[in-house]
Amino acid sequence: MALPMQVLLLFLQRTFIYKNGSTTDLTLAQDNLRALAVTMANTVTLRNITLVLERLGLPPPTEQMLVPDRMRTQVPSQLGKDTDEDKLIRTVTYYRKEYERLLAWFDPDETAWIRSALSEPFASPATAKVLGDLPVEVISQILGYLDIASIFRFRQVNRQARGVVSKFPLYRAILKYGMNTILFVLKTGTARWFTLEGVRTAISAETCFLCDRFAGFLFVLRLKRICFECLEKDNYHDLRQAPCEAVNPDPRVCFRTVPGVYGKPYPLNYAGRGRYISLDLHPSYYCSDRCNHDIISDNYRYMAAIAQPVVNFTNGPVPRVWAGVSCIGYQIAYETPGARRMTALNGKVSIDQVRDRGYSRNGYMEHFKWCSFAQRLWQDSQGGTVPVQVPDWDAP
């Protein structure tokens, strides 16, 4: 059972003071205190480990510490100045597309007509001139204050309103680079909570609002970035199941789910034998109580998240889009015999956790310095010039 954060901090501080005699020596043994904090952080999430170190005035775990011992090089690899980073990333990384199917997801083919309808005005010009008397700057400022639901309602007033909204620069940019996010908030009924500027801020952010690591997903209840580890394993939940008798439902606040299949597929471990078949109750009745996971509860959080690439609007006339990458070296290590024994941070972080991490471009280049599996793959490819065989995987 995980210790409460306050109890854990108090224990760490008292233990250190007892061993060292005074609090003034606290800064003299940061490495020992870091190891103690990691050892005691039984919550097994990088976020909680980072919080412990932060509360103690210590820096978060470095990339060197997060690489499992059996995969970590003793000294960081130094790339030559002529190394093609784009080719390196294409060779030793991959995009975990299956994550999209675990969360809310929209088929591009099925939503193509919706995208066209939301982004383009009618072909015939508007005849009404009510809005024509206002300067474009004033109209843009007014639209910036409206929530997303109000903007779409205003767009349906007449042809001129549709044309004004469709030509709004921020509106066009959001639809081009964050269409799935717009569809998500519209279908879930949360569009009235957020503005276009809020969506722009969210899709241009790069780090998780819980652990400050790269995040390729949006958590719609807060419209903030979240990484897969915090979404899947963190103890922080914004969406919980509660009995109706225990709450007073507010009809003004409603979150509608998008139809789909969410979460990882868990097997049903049927604990009995064929003898249940002869009973009056269907065997599924007994099987339902013998699942390893509370499948429905575990998947609530997946319903509130969607994959969204990071869009850097400050990159110039054409924003830079980055969906994040994962390390092929971790995947190869995960599929090798004995991989389950690979751990980092004194055994508190498993290969499963580090395998699920996504990286920004700079973040992966820092990771590559310490990952022996990725370095070996890069060497086998002879600098990205020779194709290398990598495992064929689809399931997360």
CSV table of C-alpha atoms in Angstrom, one decimal:
chain,number,residue,atom,x,y,z
A,1,MET,CA,0.0,0.0,0.0
A,2,ALA,CA,1.3,3.4,-1.0
A,3,LEU,CA,2.3,5.8,1.8
A,4,PRO,CA,0.6,9.3,1.9
A,5,MET,CA,2.9,12.0,0.5
A,6,GLN,CA,3.2,13.9,3.9
A,7,VAL,CA,4.0,10.7,5.8
A,8,LEU,CA,6.6,9.8,3.2
A,9,LEU,CA,8.3,13.2,3.3
A,10,LEU,CA,8.3,13.2,7.1
A,11,PHE,CA,9.9,9.8,7.2
A,12,LEU,CA,12.5,10.7,4.7
A,13,GLN,CA,13.5,13.9,6.5
A,14,ARG,CA,13.6,12.3,9.9
A,15,THR,CA,15.6,9.3,8.7
A,16,PHE,CA,18.1,11.6,7.1
A,17,ILE,CA,18.4,13.8,10.2
A,18,TYR,CA,18.8,10.7,12.4
A,19,LYS,CA,21.7,9.4,10.3
A,20,ASN,CA,23.4,12.7,9.7
A,21,GLY,CA,22.8,14.5,12.9
A,22,SER,CA,21.6,17.9,11.6
A,23,THR,CA,19.5,19.4,8.9
A,24,THR,CA,22.4,21.5,7.7
A,25,ASP,CA,23.9,18.4,6.1
A,26,LEU,CA,20.9,17.9,3.9
A,27,THR,CA,22.5,19.3,0.8
A,28,LEU,CA,25.7,17.3,1.3
A,29,ALA,CA,24.2,13.9,0.4
A,30,GLN,CA,21.7,14.5,-2.3
A,31,ASP,CA,22.4,11.3,-4.1
A,32,ASN,CA,21.8,9.2,-0.9
A,33,LEU,CA,18.6,11.1,-0.2
A,34,ARG,CA,17.5,10.7,-3.8
A,35,ALA,CA,18.0,6.9,-3.6
A,36,LEU,CA,16.1,6.8,-0.3
A,37,ALA,CA,13.2,8.7,-1.7
A,38,VAL,CA,13.0,6.5,-4.8
A,39,THR,CA,13.2,3.4,-2.6
A,40,MET,CA,10.3,4.5,-0.5
A,41,ALA,CA,8.1,5.8,-3.3
A,42,ASN,CA,6.0,2.7,-3.5
A,43,THR,CA,3.4,4.4,-5.7
A,44,VAL,CA,5.5,3.3,-8.7
A,45,THR,CA,4.8,6.3,-10.8
A,46,LEU,CA,7.3,8.8,-12.1
A,47,ARG,CA,5.1,11.7,-11.1
A,48,ASN,CA,5.0,10.7,-7.4
A,49,ILE,CA,8.8,10.1,-7.4
A,50,THR,CA,9.3,13.5,-9.0
A,51,LEU,CA,7.0,15.1,-6.4
A,52,VAL,CA,9.0,13.6,-3.5
A,53,LEU,CA,12.3,14.9,-4.9
A,54,GLU,CA,10.8,18.3,-5.6
A,55,ARG,CA,9.4,18.6,-2.1
A,56,LEU,CA,12.9,17.8,-0.8
A,57,GLY,CA,14.5,20.4,-3.0
A,58,LEU,CA,16.1,17.9,-5.3
A,59,PRO,CA,16.0,17.9,-9.1
A,60,PRO,CA,13.7,15.3,-10.8
A,61,PRO,CA,15.2,12.0,-12.1
A,62,THR,CA,17.4,12.4,-15.1
A,63,GLU,CA,17.1,10.5,-18.3
A,64,GLN,CA,20.2,8.5,-17.3
A,65,MET,CA,18.4,7.3,-14.1
A,66,LEU,CA,15.2,6.3,-16.1
A,67,VAL,CA,17.0,4.0,-18.5
A,68,PRO,CA,16.9,0.4,-17.0
A,69,ASP,CA,20.2,-0.8,-15.7
A,70,ARG,CA,20.7,-3.5,-18.3
A,71,MET,CA,20.1,-1.0,-21.1
A,72,ARG,CA,22.0,1.9,-19.8
A,73,THR,CA,25.5,2.8,-21.0
A,74,GLN,CA,28.2,3.8,-18.5
A,75,VAL,CA,29.0,7.0,-20.3
A,76,PRO,CA,26.7,9.1,-22.6
A,77,SER,CA,27.1,8.5,-26.3
A,78,GLN,CA,28.4,11.5,-28.2
A,79,LEU,CA,27.0,12.0,-31.7
A,80,GLY,CA,29.2,13.4,-34.4
A,81,LYS,CA,28.4,16.9,-35.7
A,82,ASP,CA,27.6,15.4,-39.1
A,83,THR,CA,24.9,13.0,-37.7
A,84,ASP,CA,21.6,13.4,-39.4
A,85,GLU,CA,19.1,13.6,-36.5
A,86,ASP,CA,16.1,13.3,-38.7
A,87,LYS,CA,17.5,10.0,-40.1
A,88,LEU,CA,18.3,8.8,-36.6
A,89,ILE,CA,14.8,9.4,-35.3
A,90,ARG,CA,13.3,7.7,-38.4
A,91,THR,CA,15.5,4.7,-37.8
A,92,VAL,CA,15.3,4.1,-34.0
A,93,THR,CA,11.9,5.4,-33.1
A,94,TYR,CA,8.3,4.7,-34.0
A,95,TYR,CA,4.9,6.2,-33.4
A,96,ARG,CA,2.6,4.1,-31.3
A,97,LYS,CA,-0.5,4.5,-33.4
A,98,GLU,CA,-2.4,1.9,-31.3
A,99,TYR,CA,-2.7,4.5,-28.6
A,100,GLU,CA,-5.1,6.4,-30.7
A,101,ARG,CA,-7.5,3.4,-30.7
A,102,LEU,CA,-7.3,3.2,-26.9
A,103,LEU,CA,-8.8,6.6,-26.5
A,104,ALA,CA,-11.5,8.6,-28.2
A,105,TRP,CA,-10.9,8.4,-31.9
A,106,PHE,CA,-12.5,9.6,-35.1
A,107,ASP,CA,-12.1,7.8,-38.4
A,108,PRO,CA,-10.8,10.4,-40.9
A,109,ASP,CA,-12.8,8.9,-43.8
A,110,GLU,CA,-16.1,9.1,-41.8
A,111,THR,CA,-15.5,12.6,-40.7
A,112,ALA,CA,-14.2,14.1,-44.0
A,113,TRP,CA,-17.6,15.7,-44.8
A,114,ILE,CA,-17.8,17.2,-41.3
A,115,ARG,CA,-14.4,18.8,-41.6
A,116,SER,CA,-15.4,20.4,-44.9
A,117,ALA,CA,-18.7,21.6,-43.5
A,118,LEU,CA,-17.0,23.2,-40.5
A,119,SER,CA,-14.2,24.9,-42.3
A,120,GLU,CA,-15.7,26.3,-45.5
A,121,PRO,CA,-18.4,29.0,-46.0
A,122,PHE,CA,-21.2,28.6,-48.5
A,123,ALA,CA,-20.3,29.1,-52.2
A,124,SER,CA,-22.9,31.8,-52.8
A,125,PRO,CA,-22.1,35.2,-51.1
A,126,ALA,CA,-24.2,36.6,-48.3
A,127,THR,CA,-26.7,39.3,-48.9
A,128,ALA,CA,-27.2,40.6,-45.4
A,129,LYS,CA,-24.9,43.5,-44.4
A,130,VAL,CA,-25.5,43.7,-40.7
A,131,LEU,CA,-22.1,42.5,-39.7
A,132,GLY,CA,-20.4,44.3,-42.6
A,133,ASP,CA,-20.4,47.6,-40.6
A,134,LEU,CA,-18.1,46.2,-38.0
A,135,PRO,CA,-14.3,46.2,-38.5
A,136,VAL,CA,-12.7,42.8,-38.9
A,137,GLU,CA,-10.6,43.4,-35.8
A,138,VAL,CA,-13.7,44.0,-33.6
A,139,ILE,CA,-15.4,40.9,-34.9
A,140,SER,CA,-12.2,38.8,-34.3
A,141,GLN,CA,-12.0,40.2,-30.7
A,142,ILE,CA,-15.7,39.3,-30.1
A,143,LEU,CA,-15.2,35.8,-31.4
A,144,GLY,CA,-12.2,35.3,-29.2
A,145,TYR,CA,-14.3,35.9,-26.1
A,146,LEU,CA,-17.0,33.4,-27.1
A,147,ASP,CA,-16.9,29.7,-26.1
A,148,ILE,CA,-16.6,27.1,-28.8
A,149,ALA,CA,-20.3,26.1,-28.6
A,150,SER,CA,-21.4,29.7,-29.0
A,151,ILE,CA,-19.1,30.2,-32.0
A,152,PHE,CA,-20.7,27.3,-33.8
A,153,ARG,CA,-24.2,28.5,-32.9
A,154,PHE,CA,-23.4,31.9,-34.2
A,155,ARG,CA,-22.0,30.4,-37.4
A,156,GLN,CA,-25.4,28.8,-38.1
A,157,VAL,CA,-27.3,32.2,-37.9
A,158,ASN,CA,-26.9,33.1,-41.6
A,159,ARG,CA,-24.6,33.0,-44.5
A,160,GLN,CA,-22.7,36.1,-43.4
A,161,ALA,CA,-22.1,34.8,-40.0
A,162,ARG,CA,-20.9,31.5,-41.4
A,163,GLY,CA,-18.5,33.4,-43.7
A,164,VAL,CA,-17.2,35.6,-40.9
A,165,VAL,CA,-16.4,32.7,-38.6
A,166,SER,CA,-14.9,30.6,-41.4
A,167,LYS,CA,-12.5,33.4,-42.3
A,168,PHE,CA,-11.5,34.0,-38.6
A,169,PRO,CA,-7.7,33.2,-38.6
A,170,LEU,CA,-7.7,31.5,-35.2
A,171,TYR,CA,-10.7,29.4,-36.2
A,172,ARG,CA,-9.1,28.2,-39.4
A,173,ALA,CA,-5.8,27.4,-37.6
A,174,ILE,CA,-7.6,25.3,-34.9
A,175,LEU,CA,-9.6,23.4,-37.5
A,176,LYS,CA,-6.6,22.6,-39.6
A,177,TYR,CA,-4.3,21.4,-36.8
A,178,GLY,CA,-6.8,20.4,-34.0
A,179,MET,CA,-9.9,19.2,-35.8
A,180,ASN,CA,-10.2,16.0,-33.7
A,181,THR,CA,-10.0,18.1,-30.5
A,182,ILE,CA,-12.9,20.3,-31.8
A,183,LEU,CA,-14.9,17.3,-32.7
A,184,PHE,CA,-14.2,15.7,-29.3
A,185,VAL,CA,-15.4,18.7,-27.3
A,186,LEU,CA,-18.5,19.1,-29.5
A,187,LYS,CA,-19.5,15.5,-29.2
A,188,THR,CA,-18.9,15.3,-25.4
A,189,GLY,CA,-20.8,18.5,-24.7
A,190,THR,CA,-17.8,20.3,-23.2
A,191,ALA,CA,-17.4,22.9,-26.0
A,192,ARG,CA,-19.2,25.5,-23.8
A,193,TRP,CA,-16.4,25.3,-21.2
A,194,PHE,CA,-13.6,26.3,-23.5
A,195,THR,CA,-12.6,29.0,-26.0
A,196,LEU,CA,-10.6,28.7,-29.2
A,197,GLU,CA,-7.7,30.4,-27.5
A,198,GLY,CA,-7.8,27.8,-24.8
A,199,VAL,CA,-7.7,25.0,-27.5
A,200,ARG,CA,-4.7,26.8,-29.1
A,201,THR,CA,-2.9,26.9,-25.8
A,202,ALA,CA,-3.6,23.3,-25.2
A,203,ILE,CA,-2.5,21.9,-28.5
A,204,SER,CA,0.7,24.0,-28.6
A,205,ALA,CA,1.7,22.8,-25.1
A,206,GLU,CA,4.2,20.0,-25.0
A,207,THR,CA,4.4,18.7,-21.4
A,208,CYS,CA,2.0,16.8,-19.2
A,209,PHE,CA,0.3,19.0,-16.6
A,210,LEU,CA,0.9,16.3,-14.0
A,211,CYS,CA,4.5,15.2,-14.5
A,212,ASP,CA,6.0,17.8,-16.9
A,213,ARG,CA,7.1,15.1,-19.4
A,214,PHE,CA,6.2,15.0,-23.0
A,215,ALA,CA,2.5,14.4,-23.6
A,216,GLY,CA,0.9,13.5,-26.9
A,217,PHE,CA,-2.7,13.5,-25.5
A,218,LEU,CA,-5.3,15.9,-24.3
A,219,PHE,CA,-7.4,15.5,-21.2
A,220,VAL,CA,-10.7,17.0,-22.1
A,221,LEU,CA,-12.0,17.6,-18.6
A,222,ARG,CA,-9.3,20.2,-18.2
A,223,LEU,CA,-8.2,20.7,-21.8
A,224,LYS,CA,-4.6,20.1,-20.8
A,225,ARG,CA,-1.8,17.8,-21.9
A,226,ILE,CA,-1.4,14.4,-20.3
A,227,CYS,CA,1.0,11.6,-20.9
A,228,PHE,CA,-0.1,8.0,-21.2
A,229,GLU,CA,1.5,6.9,-17.9
A,230,CYS,CA,-0.4,9.6,-15.9
A,231,LEU,CA,-3.6,8.8,-17.8
A,232,GLU,CA,-3.3,5.1,-17.2
A,233,LYS,CA,-1.6,4.6,-13.8
A,234,ASP,CA,-1.7,7.8,-11.8
A,235,ASN,CA,-3.7,8.0,-8.6
A,236,TYR,CA,-5.1,11.4,-9.7
A,237,HIS,CA,-8.6,10.9,-11.3
A,238,ASP,CA,-10.9,13.7,-12.5
A,239,LEU,CA,-13.5,11.2,-13.6
A,240,ARG,CA,-14.9,8.8,-11.1
A,241,GLN,CA,-18.0,6.6,-10.8
A,242,ALA,CA,-20.3,7.6,-8.0
A,243,PRO,CA,-23.7,6.4,-6.9
A,244,CYS,CA,-26.6,8.8,-7.7
A,245,GLU,CA,-27.6,8.8,-4.0
A,246,ALA,CA,-24.3,10.3,-3.0
A,247,VAL,CA,-24.3,13.3,-5.3
A,248,ASN,CA,-26.6,16.1,-6.5
A,249,PRO,CA,-26.4,16.0,-10.3
A,250,ASP,CA,-26.1,19.4,-11.9
A,251,PRO,CA,-28.1,19.4,-15.2
A,252,ARG,CA,-25.9,22.2,-16.5
A,253,VAL,CA,-22.7,20.0,-16.3
A,254,CYS,CA,-22.8,16.9,-18.5
A,255,PHE,CA,-20.0,14.9,-20.1
A,256,ARG,CA,-21.2,12.7,-23.0
A,257,THR,CA,-19.0,9.8,-24.1
A,258,VAL,CA,-18.0,9.2,-27.7
A,259,PRO,CA,-19.1,5.7,-28.8
A,260,GLY,CA,-16.2,3.3,-29.2
A,261,VAL,CA,-14.0,0.7,-27.7
A,262,TYR,CA,-11.7,2.0,-25.0
A,263,GLY,CA,-8.6,0.8,-23.1
A,264,LYS,CA,-6.4,-2.2,-23.4
A,265,PRO,CA,-7.9,-5.6,-23.9
A,266,TYR,CA,-7.8,-7.6,-20.7
A,267,PRO,CA,-8.4,-11.4,-20.7
A,268,LEU,CA,-11.2,-12.8,-18.6
A,269,ASN,CA,-9.6,-15.4,-16.4
A,270,TYR,CA,-12.4,-17.9,-15.9
A,271,ALA,CA,-11.6,-19.6,-12.6
A,272,GLY,CA,-14.0,-22.6,-12.8
A,273,ARG,CA,-14.4,-25.6,-15.1
A,274,GLY,CA,-17.2,-27.1,-17.1
A,275,ARG,CA,-19.3,-27.8,-14.1
A,276,TYR,CA,-20.8,-24.3,-14.1
A,277,ILE,CA,-22.5,-25.1,-17.4
A,278,SER,CA,-25.0,-27.4,-15.7
A,279,LEU,CA,-26.1,-24.7,-13.3
A,280,ASP,CA,-29.1,-22.5,-13.7
A,281,LEU,CA,-27.1,-19.3,-14.0
A,282,HIS,CA,-25.2,-18.5,-17.1
A,283,PRO,CA,-21.4,-19.1,-16.8
A,284,SER,CA,-20.8,-15.4,-17.6
A,285,TYR,CA,-22.3,-14.6,-14.2
A,286,TYR,CA,-19.3,-16.3,-12.5
A,287,CYS,CA,-16.8,-15.1,-15.0
A,288,SER,CA,-17.8,-11.5,-14.3
A,289,ASP,CA,-16.6,-11.7,-10.7
A,290,ARG,CA,-13.3,-13.3,-11.7
A,291,CYS,CA,-11.8,-10.6,-14.0
A,292,ASN,CA,-8.3,-9.3,-13.0
A,293,HIS,CA,-9.4,-5.7,-13.7
A,294,ASP,CA,-12.4,-3.6,-13.2
A,295,ILE,CA,-12.6,-3.1,-16.9
A,296,ILE,CA,-15.4,-0.5,-16.9
A,297,SER,CA,-13.9,1.7,-14.2
A,298,ASP,CA,-10.4,1.5,-15.6
A,299,ASN,CA,-11.6,2.7,-19.0
A,300,TYR,CA,-13.4,5.8,-17.8
A,301,ARG,CA,-10.3,7.9,-18.1
A,302,TYR,CA,-9.7,6.7,-21.7
A,303,MET,CA,-13.1,8.2,-22.6
A,304,ALA,CA,-11.9,11.6,-21.5
A,305,ALA,CA,-8.7,11.8,-23.6
A,306,ILE,CA,-7.7,12.0,-27.2
A,307,ALA,CA,-4.5,11.9,-29.2
A,308,GLN,CA,-3.4,15.4,-30.3
A,309,PRO,CA,0.0,16.2,-31.9
A,310,VAL,CA,1.9,19.2,-30.5
A,311,VAL,CA,1.6,22.2,-32.8
A,312,ASN,CA,4.2,24.9,-32.5
A,313,PHE,CA,2.5,28.1,-33.9
A,314,THR,CA,5.7,30.1,-33.2
A,315,ASN,CA,7.7,28.2,-35.7
A,316,GLY,CA,7.0,30.6,-38.5
A,317,PRO,CA,4.4,30.9,-41.3
A,318,VAL,CA,3.9,27.1,-41.2
A,319,PRO,CA,3.5,25.6,-37.7
A,320,ARG,CA,5.6,22.6,-36.8
A,321,VAL,CA,3.6,19.5,-35.8
A,322,TRP,CA,5.1,16.8,-33.6
A,323,ALA,CA,3.1,13.7,-32.5
A,324,GLY,CA,5.8,12.3,-30.3
A,325,VAL,CA,7.9,9.1,-30.8
A,326,SER,CA,8.7,6.0,-28.7
A,327,CYS,CA,12.0,4.1,-28.5
A,328,ILE,CA,12.3,1.0,-30.6
A,329,GLY,CA,15.1,-0.1,-28.2
A,330,TYR,CA,12.6,-0.3,-25.4
A,331,GLN,CA,10.3,-2.3,-27.5
A,332,ILE,CA,13.1,-4.8,-28.5
A,333,ALA,CA,14.1,-5.0,-24.9
A,334,TYR,CA,10.6,-5.6,-23.8
A,335,GLU,CA,10.2,-8.6,-26.1
A,336,THR,CA,13.5,-10.2,-25.1
A,337,PRO,CA,13.5,-13.1,-22.5
A,338,GLY,CA,13.9,-11.8,-19.0
A,339,ALA,CA,12.8,-8.3,-19.9
A,340,ARG,CA,10.4,-8.2,-16.9
A,341,ARG,CA,13.4,-8.0,-14.6
A,342,MET,CA,14.6,-4.8,-16.3
A,343,THR,CA,14.0,-1.9,-13.9
A,344,ALA,CA,15.2,1.6,-13.3
A,345,LEU,CA,15.3,3.9,-10.3
A,346,ASN,CA,16.3,1.1,-7.8
A,347,GLY,CA,13.7,-1.2,-9.1
A,348,LYS,CA,10.7,1.2,-8.7
A,349,VAL,CA,10.2,1.7,-12.5
A,350,SER,CA,9.6,-1.3,-14.7
A,351,ILE,CA,10.3,-1.8,-18.4
A,352,ASP,CA,6.5,-1.5,-19.0
A,353,GLN,CA,6.5,2.1,-17.7
A,354,VAL,CA,9.5,3.4,-19.6
A,355,ARG,CA,8.3,1.6,-22.8
A,356,ASP,CA,5.1,3.6,-22.7
A,357,ARG,CA,6.9,6.9,-22.6
A,358,GLY,CA,6.7,9.4,-25.5
A,359,TYR,CA,9.4,11.8,-26.4
A,360,SER,CA,9.8,15.2,-28.0
A,361,ARG,CA,12.6,15.6,-30.5
A,362,ASN,CA,15.1,17.0,-28.0
A,363,GLY,CA,13.9,14.6,-25.3
A,364,TYR,CA,14.6,11.5,-27.4
A,365,MET,CA,18.1,12.8,-28.4
A,366,GLU,CA,18.9,13.0,-24.7
A,367,HIS,CA,17.5,9.5,-24.2
A,368,PHE,CA,19.5,8.1,-27.1
A,369,LYS,CA,22.8,9.1,-25.3
A,370,TRP,CA,22.1,6.5,-22.6
A,371,CYS,CA,20.0,3.7,-24.3
A,372,SER,CA,22.4,1.0,-25.4
A,373,PHE,CA,19.7,-0.8,-27.4
A,374,ALA,CA,18.9,2.2,-29.5
A,375,GLN,CA,22.6,2.9,-30.1
A,376,ARG,CA,23.1,-0.7,-31.2
A,377,LEU,CA,20.2,-0.4,-33.6
A,378,TRP,CA,21.7,2.8,-35.0
A,379,GLN,CA,25.0,1.1,-35.5
A,380,ASP,CA,23.4,-1.9,-37.3
A,381,SER,CA,21.7,0.5,-39.7
A,382,GLN,CA,25.1,2.0,-40.5
A,383,GLY,CA,23.9,5.5,-39.9
A,384,GLY,CA,20.4,4.9,-41.2
A,385,THR,CA,21.6,3.7,-44.6
A,386,VAL,CA,20.9,0.0,-44.2
A,387,PRO,CA,17.4,-1.4,-43.3
A,388,VAL,CA,17.3,-3.1,-40.0
A,389,GLN,CA,14.8,-5.7,-38.8
A,390,VAL,CA,12.6,-4.6,-35.9
A,391,PRO,CA,9.8,-6.5,-34.3
A,392,ASP,CA,6.3,-6.3,-35.8
A,393,TRP,CA,4.0,-5.3,-33.1
A,394,ASP,CA,0.5,-3.9,-33.0
A,395,ALA,CA,-0.9,-4.3,-29.5
A,396,PRO,CA,0.2,-2.0,-26.7
